[in-house]
Short mmCIF file of C-alpha atoms and ligand atoms in Angstrom, two decimals:
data_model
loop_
_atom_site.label_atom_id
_atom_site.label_comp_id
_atom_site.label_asym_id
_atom_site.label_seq_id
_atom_site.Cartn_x
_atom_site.Cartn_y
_atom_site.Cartn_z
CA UNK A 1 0.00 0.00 0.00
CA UNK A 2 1.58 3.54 -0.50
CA UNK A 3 -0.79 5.80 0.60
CA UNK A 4 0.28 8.11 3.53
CA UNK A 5 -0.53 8.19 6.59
CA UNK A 6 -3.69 10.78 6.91
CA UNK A 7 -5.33 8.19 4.24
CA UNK A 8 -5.10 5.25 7.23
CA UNK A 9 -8.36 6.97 8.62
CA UNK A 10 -10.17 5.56 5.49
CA UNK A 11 -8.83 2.65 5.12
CA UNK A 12 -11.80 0.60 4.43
CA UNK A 13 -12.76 3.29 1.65
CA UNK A 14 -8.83 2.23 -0.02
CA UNK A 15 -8.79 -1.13 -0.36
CA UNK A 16 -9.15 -2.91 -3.65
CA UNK A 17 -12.54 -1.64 -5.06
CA UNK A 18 -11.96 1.96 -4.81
CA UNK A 19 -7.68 1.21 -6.64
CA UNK A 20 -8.96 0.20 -10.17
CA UNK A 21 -5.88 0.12 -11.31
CA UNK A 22 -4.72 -2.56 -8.96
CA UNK A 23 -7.00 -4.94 -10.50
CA UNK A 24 -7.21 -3.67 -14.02
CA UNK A 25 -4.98 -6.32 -16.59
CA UNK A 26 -2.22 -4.54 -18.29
CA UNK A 27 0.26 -6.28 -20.87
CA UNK A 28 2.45 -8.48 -19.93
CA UNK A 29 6.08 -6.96 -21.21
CA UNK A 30 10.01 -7.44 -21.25
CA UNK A 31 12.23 -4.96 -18.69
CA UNK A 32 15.19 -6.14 -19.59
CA UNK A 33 16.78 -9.87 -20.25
CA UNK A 34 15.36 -11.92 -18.56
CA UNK A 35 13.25 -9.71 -16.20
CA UNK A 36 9.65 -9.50 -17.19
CA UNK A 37 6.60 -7.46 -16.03
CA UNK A 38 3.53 -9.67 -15.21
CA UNK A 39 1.35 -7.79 -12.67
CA UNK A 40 -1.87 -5.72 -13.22
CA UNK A 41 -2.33 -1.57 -14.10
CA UNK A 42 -0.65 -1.05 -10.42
CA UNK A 43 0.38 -3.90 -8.79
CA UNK A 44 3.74 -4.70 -9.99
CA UNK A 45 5.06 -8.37 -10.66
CA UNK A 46 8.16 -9.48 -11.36
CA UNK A 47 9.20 -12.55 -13.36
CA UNK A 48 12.84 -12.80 -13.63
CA UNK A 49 13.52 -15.96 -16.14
CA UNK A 50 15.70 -18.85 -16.48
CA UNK A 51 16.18 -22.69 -18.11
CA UNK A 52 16.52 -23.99 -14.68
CA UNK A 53 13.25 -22.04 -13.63
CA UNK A 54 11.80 -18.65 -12.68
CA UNK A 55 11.92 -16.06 -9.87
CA UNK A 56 8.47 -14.30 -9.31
CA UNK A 57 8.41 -11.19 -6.98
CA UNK A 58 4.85 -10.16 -5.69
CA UNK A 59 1.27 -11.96 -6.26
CA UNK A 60 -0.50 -9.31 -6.27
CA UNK A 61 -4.22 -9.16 -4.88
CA UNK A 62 -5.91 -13.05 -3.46
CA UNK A 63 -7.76 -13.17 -7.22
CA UNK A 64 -5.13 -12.66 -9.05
CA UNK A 65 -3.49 -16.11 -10.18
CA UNK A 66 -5.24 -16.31 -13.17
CA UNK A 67 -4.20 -13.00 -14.60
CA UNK A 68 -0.87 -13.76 -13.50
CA UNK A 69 -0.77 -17.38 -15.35
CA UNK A 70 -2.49 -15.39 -18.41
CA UNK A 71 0.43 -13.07 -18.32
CA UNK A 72 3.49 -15.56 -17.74
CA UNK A 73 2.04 -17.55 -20.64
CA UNK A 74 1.76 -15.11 -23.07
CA UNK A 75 5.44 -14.27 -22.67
CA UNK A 76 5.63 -17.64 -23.62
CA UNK A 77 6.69 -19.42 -19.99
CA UNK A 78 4.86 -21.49 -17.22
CA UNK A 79 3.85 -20.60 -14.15
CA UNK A 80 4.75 -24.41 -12.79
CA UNK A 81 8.59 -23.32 -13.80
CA UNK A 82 8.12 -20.37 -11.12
CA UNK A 83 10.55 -22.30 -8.26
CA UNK A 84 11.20 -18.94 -6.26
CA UNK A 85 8.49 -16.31 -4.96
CA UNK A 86 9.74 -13.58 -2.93
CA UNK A 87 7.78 -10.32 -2.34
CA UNK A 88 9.08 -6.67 -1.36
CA UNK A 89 6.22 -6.22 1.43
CA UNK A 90 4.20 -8.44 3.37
CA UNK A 91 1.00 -6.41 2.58
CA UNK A 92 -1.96 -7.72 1.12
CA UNK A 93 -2.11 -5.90 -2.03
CA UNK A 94 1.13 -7.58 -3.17
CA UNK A 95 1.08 -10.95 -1.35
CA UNK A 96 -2.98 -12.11 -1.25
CA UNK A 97 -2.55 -14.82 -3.91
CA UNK A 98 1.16 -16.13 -2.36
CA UNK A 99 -0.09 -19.22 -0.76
CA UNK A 100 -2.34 -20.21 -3.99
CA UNK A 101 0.66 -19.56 -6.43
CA UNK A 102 3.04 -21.83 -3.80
CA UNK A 103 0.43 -24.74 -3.89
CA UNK A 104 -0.02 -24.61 -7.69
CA UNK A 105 3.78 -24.55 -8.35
CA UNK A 106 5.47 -26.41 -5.13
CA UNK A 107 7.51 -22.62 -5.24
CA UNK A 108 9.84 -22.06 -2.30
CA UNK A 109 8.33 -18.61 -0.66
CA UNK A 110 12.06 -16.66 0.59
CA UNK A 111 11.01 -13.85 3.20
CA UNK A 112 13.03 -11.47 5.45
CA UNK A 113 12.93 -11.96 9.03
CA UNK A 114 11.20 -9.29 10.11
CA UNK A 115 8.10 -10.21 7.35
CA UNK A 116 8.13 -13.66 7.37
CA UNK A 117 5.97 -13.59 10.56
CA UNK A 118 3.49 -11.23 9.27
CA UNK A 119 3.50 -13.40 5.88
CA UNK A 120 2.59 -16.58 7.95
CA UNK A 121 -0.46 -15.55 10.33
CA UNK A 122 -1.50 -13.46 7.50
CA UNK A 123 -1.11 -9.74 8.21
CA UNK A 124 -2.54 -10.85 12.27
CA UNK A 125 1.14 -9.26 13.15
CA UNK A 126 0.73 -6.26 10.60
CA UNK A 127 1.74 -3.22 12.83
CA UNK A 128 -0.14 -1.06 10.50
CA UNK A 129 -3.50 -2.99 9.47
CA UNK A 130 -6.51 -5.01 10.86
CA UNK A 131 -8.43 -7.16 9.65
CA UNK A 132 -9.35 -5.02 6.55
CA UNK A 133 -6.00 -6.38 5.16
CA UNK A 134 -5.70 -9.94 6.18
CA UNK A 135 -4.60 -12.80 3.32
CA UNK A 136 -4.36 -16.67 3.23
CA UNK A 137 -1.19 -17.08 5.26
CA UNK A 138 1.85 -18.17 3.92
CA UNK A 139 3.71 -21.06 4.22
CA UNK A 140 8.00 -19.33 4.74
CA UNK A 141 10.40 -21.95 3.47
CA UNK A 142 13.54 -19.48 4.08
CA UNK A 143 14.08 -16.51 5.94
CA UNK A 144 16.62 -13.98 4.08
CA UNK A 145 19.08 -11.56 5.37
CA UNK A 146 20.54 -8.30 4.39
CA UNK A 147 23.58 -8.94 2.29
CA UNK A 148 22.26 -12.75 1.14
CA UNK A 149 22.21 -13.66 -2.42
CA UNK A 150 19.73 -15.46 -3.53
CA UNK A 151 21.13 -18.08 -6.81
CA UNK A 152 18.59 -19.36 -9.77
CA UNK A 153 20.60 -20.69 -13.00
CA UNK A 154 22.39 -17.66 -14.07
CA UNK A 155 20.53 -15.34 -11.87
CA UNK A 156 21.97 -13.86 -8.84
CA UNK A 157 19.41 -11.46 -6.82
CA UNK A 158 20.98 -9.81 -3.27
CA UNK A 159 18.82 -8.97 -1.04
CA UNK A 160 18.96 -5.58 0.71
CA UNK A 161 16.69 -5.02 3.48
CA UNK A 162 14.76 -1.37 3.37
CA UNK A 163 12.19 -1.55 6.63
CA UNK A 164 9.62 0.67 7.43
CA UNK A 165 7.00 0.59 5.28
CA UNK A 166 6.21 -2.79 6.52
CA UNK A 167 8.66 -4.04 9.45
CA UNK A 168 10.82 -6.26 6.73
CA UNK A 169 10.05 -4.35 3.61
CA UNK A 170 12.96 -5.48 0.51
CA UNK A 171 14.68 -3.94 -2.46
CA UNK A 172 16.66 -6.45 -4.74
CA UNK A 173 19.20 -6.35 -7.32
CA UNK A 174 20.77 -7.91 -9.69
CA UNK A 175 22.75 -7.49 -12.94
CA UNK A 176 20.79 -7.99 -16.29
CA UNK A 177 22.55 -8.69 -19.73
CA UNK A 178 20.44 -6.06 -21.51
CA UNK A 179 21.64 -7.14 -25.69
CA UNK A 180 24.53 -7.62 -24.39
CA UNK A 181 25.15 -4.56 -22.07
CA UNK A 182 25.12 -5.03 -18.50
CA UNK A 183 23.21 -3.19 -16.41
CA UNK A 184 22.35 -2.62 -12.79
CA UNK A 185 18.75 -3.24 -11.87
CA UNK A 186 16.67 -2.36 -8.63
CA UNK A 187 13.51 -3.74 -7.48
CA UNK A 188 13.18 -0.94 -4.69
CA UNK A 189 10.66 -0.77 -2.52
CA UNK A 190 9.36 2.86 -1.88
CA UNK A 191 9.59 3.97 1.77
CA UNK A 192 6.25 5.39 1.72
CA UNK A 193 4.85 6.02 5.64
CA UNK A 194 1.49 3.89 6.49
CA UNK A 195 2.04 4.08 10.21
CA UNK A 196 2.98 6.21 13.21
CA UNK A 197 6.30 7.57 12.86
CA UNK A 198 6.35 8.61 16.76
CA UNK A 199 5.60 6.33 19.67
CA UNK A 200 4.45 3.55 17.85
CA UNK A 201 4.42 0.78 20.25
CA UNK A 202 3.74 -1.48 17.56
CA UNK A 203 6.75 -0.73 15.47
CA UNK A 204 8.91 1.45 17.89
CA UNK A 205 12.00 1.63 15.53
CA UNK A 206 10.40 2.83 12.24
CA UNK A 207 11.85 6.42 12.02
CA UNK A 208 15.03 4.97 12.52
CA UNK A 209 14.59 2.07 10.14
CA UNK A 210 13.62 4.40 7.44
CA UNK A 211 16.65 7.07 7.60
CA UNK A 212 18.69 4.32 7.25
CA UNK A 213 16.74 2.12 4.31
CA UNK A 214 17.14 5.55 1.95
CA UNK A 215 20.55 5.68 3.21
CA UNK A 216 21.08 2.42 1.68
CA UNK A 217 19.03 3.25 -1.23
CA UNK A 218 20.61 6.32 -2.06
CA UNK A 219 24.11 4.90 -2.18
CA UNK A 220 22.97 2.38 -4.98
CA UNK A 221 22.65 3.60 -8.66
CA UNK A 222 21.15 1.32 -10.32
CA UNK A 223 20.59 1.80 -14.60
CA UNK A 224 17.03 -0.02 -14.73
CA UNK A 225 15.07 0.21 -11.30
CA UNK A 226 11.03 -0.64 -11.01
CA UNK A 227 8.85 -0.63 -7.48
CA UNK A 228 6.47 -2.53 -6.36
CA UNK A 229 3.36 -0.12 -7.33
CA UNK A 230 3.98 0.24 -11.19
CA UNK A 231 2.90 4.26 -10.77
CA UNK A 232 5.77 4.78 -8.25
CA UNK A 233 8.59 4.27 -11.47
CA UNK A 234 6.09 5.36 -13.91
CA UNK A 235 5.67 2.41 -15.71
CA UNK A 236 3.18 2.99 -18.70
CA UNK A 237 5.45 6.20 -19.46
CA UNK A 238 8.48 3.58 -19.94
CA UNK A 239 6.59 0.93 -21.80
CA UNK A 240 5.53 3.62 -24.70
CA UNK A 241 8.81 4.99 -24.52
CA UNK A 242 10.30 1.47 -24.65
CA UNK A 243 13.12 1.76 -22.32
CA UNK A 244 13.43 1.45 -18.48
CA UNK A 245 16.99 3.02 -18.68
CA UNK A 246 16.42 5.51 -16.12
CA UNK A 247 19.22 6.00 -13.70
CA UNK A 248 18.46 9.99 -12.76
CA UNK A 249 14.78 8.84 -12.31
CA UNK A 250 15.96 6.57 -9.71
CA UNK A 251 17.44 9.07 -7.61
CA UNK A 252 14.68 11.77 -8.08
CA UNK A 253 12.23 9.18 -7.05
CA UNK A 254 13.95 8.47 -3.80
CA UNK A 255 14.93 12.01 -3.25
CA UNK A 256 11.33 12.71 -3.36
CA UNK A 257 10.24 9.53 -0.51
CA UNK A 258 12.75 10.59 1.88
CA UNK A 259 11.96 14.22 1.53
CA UNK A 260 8.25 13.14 2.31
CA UNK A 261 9.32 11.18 5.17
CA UNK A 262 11.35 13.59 6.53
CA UNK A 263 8.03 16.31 6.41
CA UNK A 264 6.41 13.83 8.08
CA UNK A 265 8.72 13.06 10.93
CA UNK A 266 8.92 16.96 11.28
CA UNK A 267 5.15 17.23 11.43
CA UNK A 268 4.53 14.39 13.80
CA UNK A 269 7.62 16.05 16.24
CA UNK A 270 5.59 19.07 16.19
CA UNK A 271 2.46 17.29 16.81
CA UNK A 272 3.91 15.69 20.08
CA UNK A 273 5.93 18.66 21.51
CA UNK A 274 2.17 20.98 20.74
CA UNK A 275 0.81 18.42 22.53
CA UNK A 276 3.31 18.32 25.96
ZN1 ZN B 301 2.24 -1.85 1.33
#
């Protein structure tokens, strides 16, 4: 989810109904190599390819498995090849259909520590929703660490953990032989704010968690980068333009997050010192 956190008062109004876009199909298409886009209008999924099998990042919403197997197939692959599923935030709107896709393709689900909990009692632990945003819980064959890379034929994804949206929110990256030129890719998830940056019992260290997930982010520079909403890297502008070489778009993008953050933190501060 990445709206902020004055929208959390109507959350019921946000959820899937009233995002179109999140459900709406949109055309399955190539990134780069052997990274493909197979999610819907919004909801960003990643299928990163190989002989020996597939890596799929996100699931999208708890209907979406058909659209997904439309998508995969018309790229001319199998979902039953996907052998990895990993997702960049243990929030509904990206892992609803997880456990489905897992039984349908005997998939080993890789999660971070600090979302593999959430991803197994099915957003129960979720410091920022209720039961608006459960899912199916997941069954977590492997818990990943910052640093880890995770190894599919000639793939090689490292994980680099970026908390605070959710508690073990992700960003990956890899290298991708783009005809021939390599290239530095990001999957980044966007530190957008969905909870209480102050006193926040339920997630106590989030400022802190977030400074230093767009410290890491802004030290990377990757050429390609996508996010996990397709509107946060602007991704129907890139398709027409048919390139997702975009390395100054990267670092607007998370110039722009942090900067909101930051106006946030200041406002809350103000809030609880007004309040003293
Ligand atoms: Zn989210």
């Amino acid at each position: 989810m990445r709206f902020l956190l004055t929208a959390l008062l109507f959350l019921p109004l946000l959820l899937a109904d009233q995002n179109p876009g999140w459900k709406k199909p949109f055309p399955a298409h190539r990134i780069a190599g052997n990274i493909y886009y197979v999610g819907t209008e919004d909801l960003a999924c990643f299928l990163i390819t190989n002989p020996e099998g597939h890596i799929l990042i996100n699931t999208g919403l708890a209907d979406s498995t058909p659209l997904l197997r439309q998508s995969i197939e018309k790229l001319g692959f199998q979902l039953k090849d996907v052998k990895i599923l990993l997702n960049m935030q243990a929030h509904f709107d990206h892992v609803a259909a997880m456990e489905e896709v897992r039984k349908l393709t005997g998939a080993k689900v890789y999660a971070t520590e600090a979302d593999a909990p959430i991803m197994e009692d099915g957003g129960h632990s979720d410091p920022a929703f209720g039961p608006e945003a459960y899912f199916t819980p997941i069954h977590v064959d492997r818990r990943i660490k910052d640093g880890e890379v995770i190894k599919l034929g000639a793939t090689a994804l490292t994980v680099i953990t970026t908390p605070g949206h959710s508690r073990g929110s992700v960003t990956y990256t890899m290298t991708v032989d783009d005809n021939g030129r390599k290239r530095a890719v990001a999957f980044a998830n966007m530190g957008t704010v969905v909870m209480p940056l102050l006193g926040n019992p339920k997630y106590p260290n989030i400022a802190a968690d977030l400074e230093q997930s767009f410290a890491k982010q802004q030290r990377m520079k990757p050429e390609i980068w996508v996010a996990a909403h397709a509107s946060q890297y602007d991704m129907e502008k890139k398709v027409k333009a048919g390139s997702f070489v975009d390395p100054q778009g990267y670092k607007a993008a998370i110039d722009q997050y942090e900067k909101s953050f930051h106006q946030q933190l200041a406002q809350a501060k103000a809030k609880a010192g007004s309040s003293h």
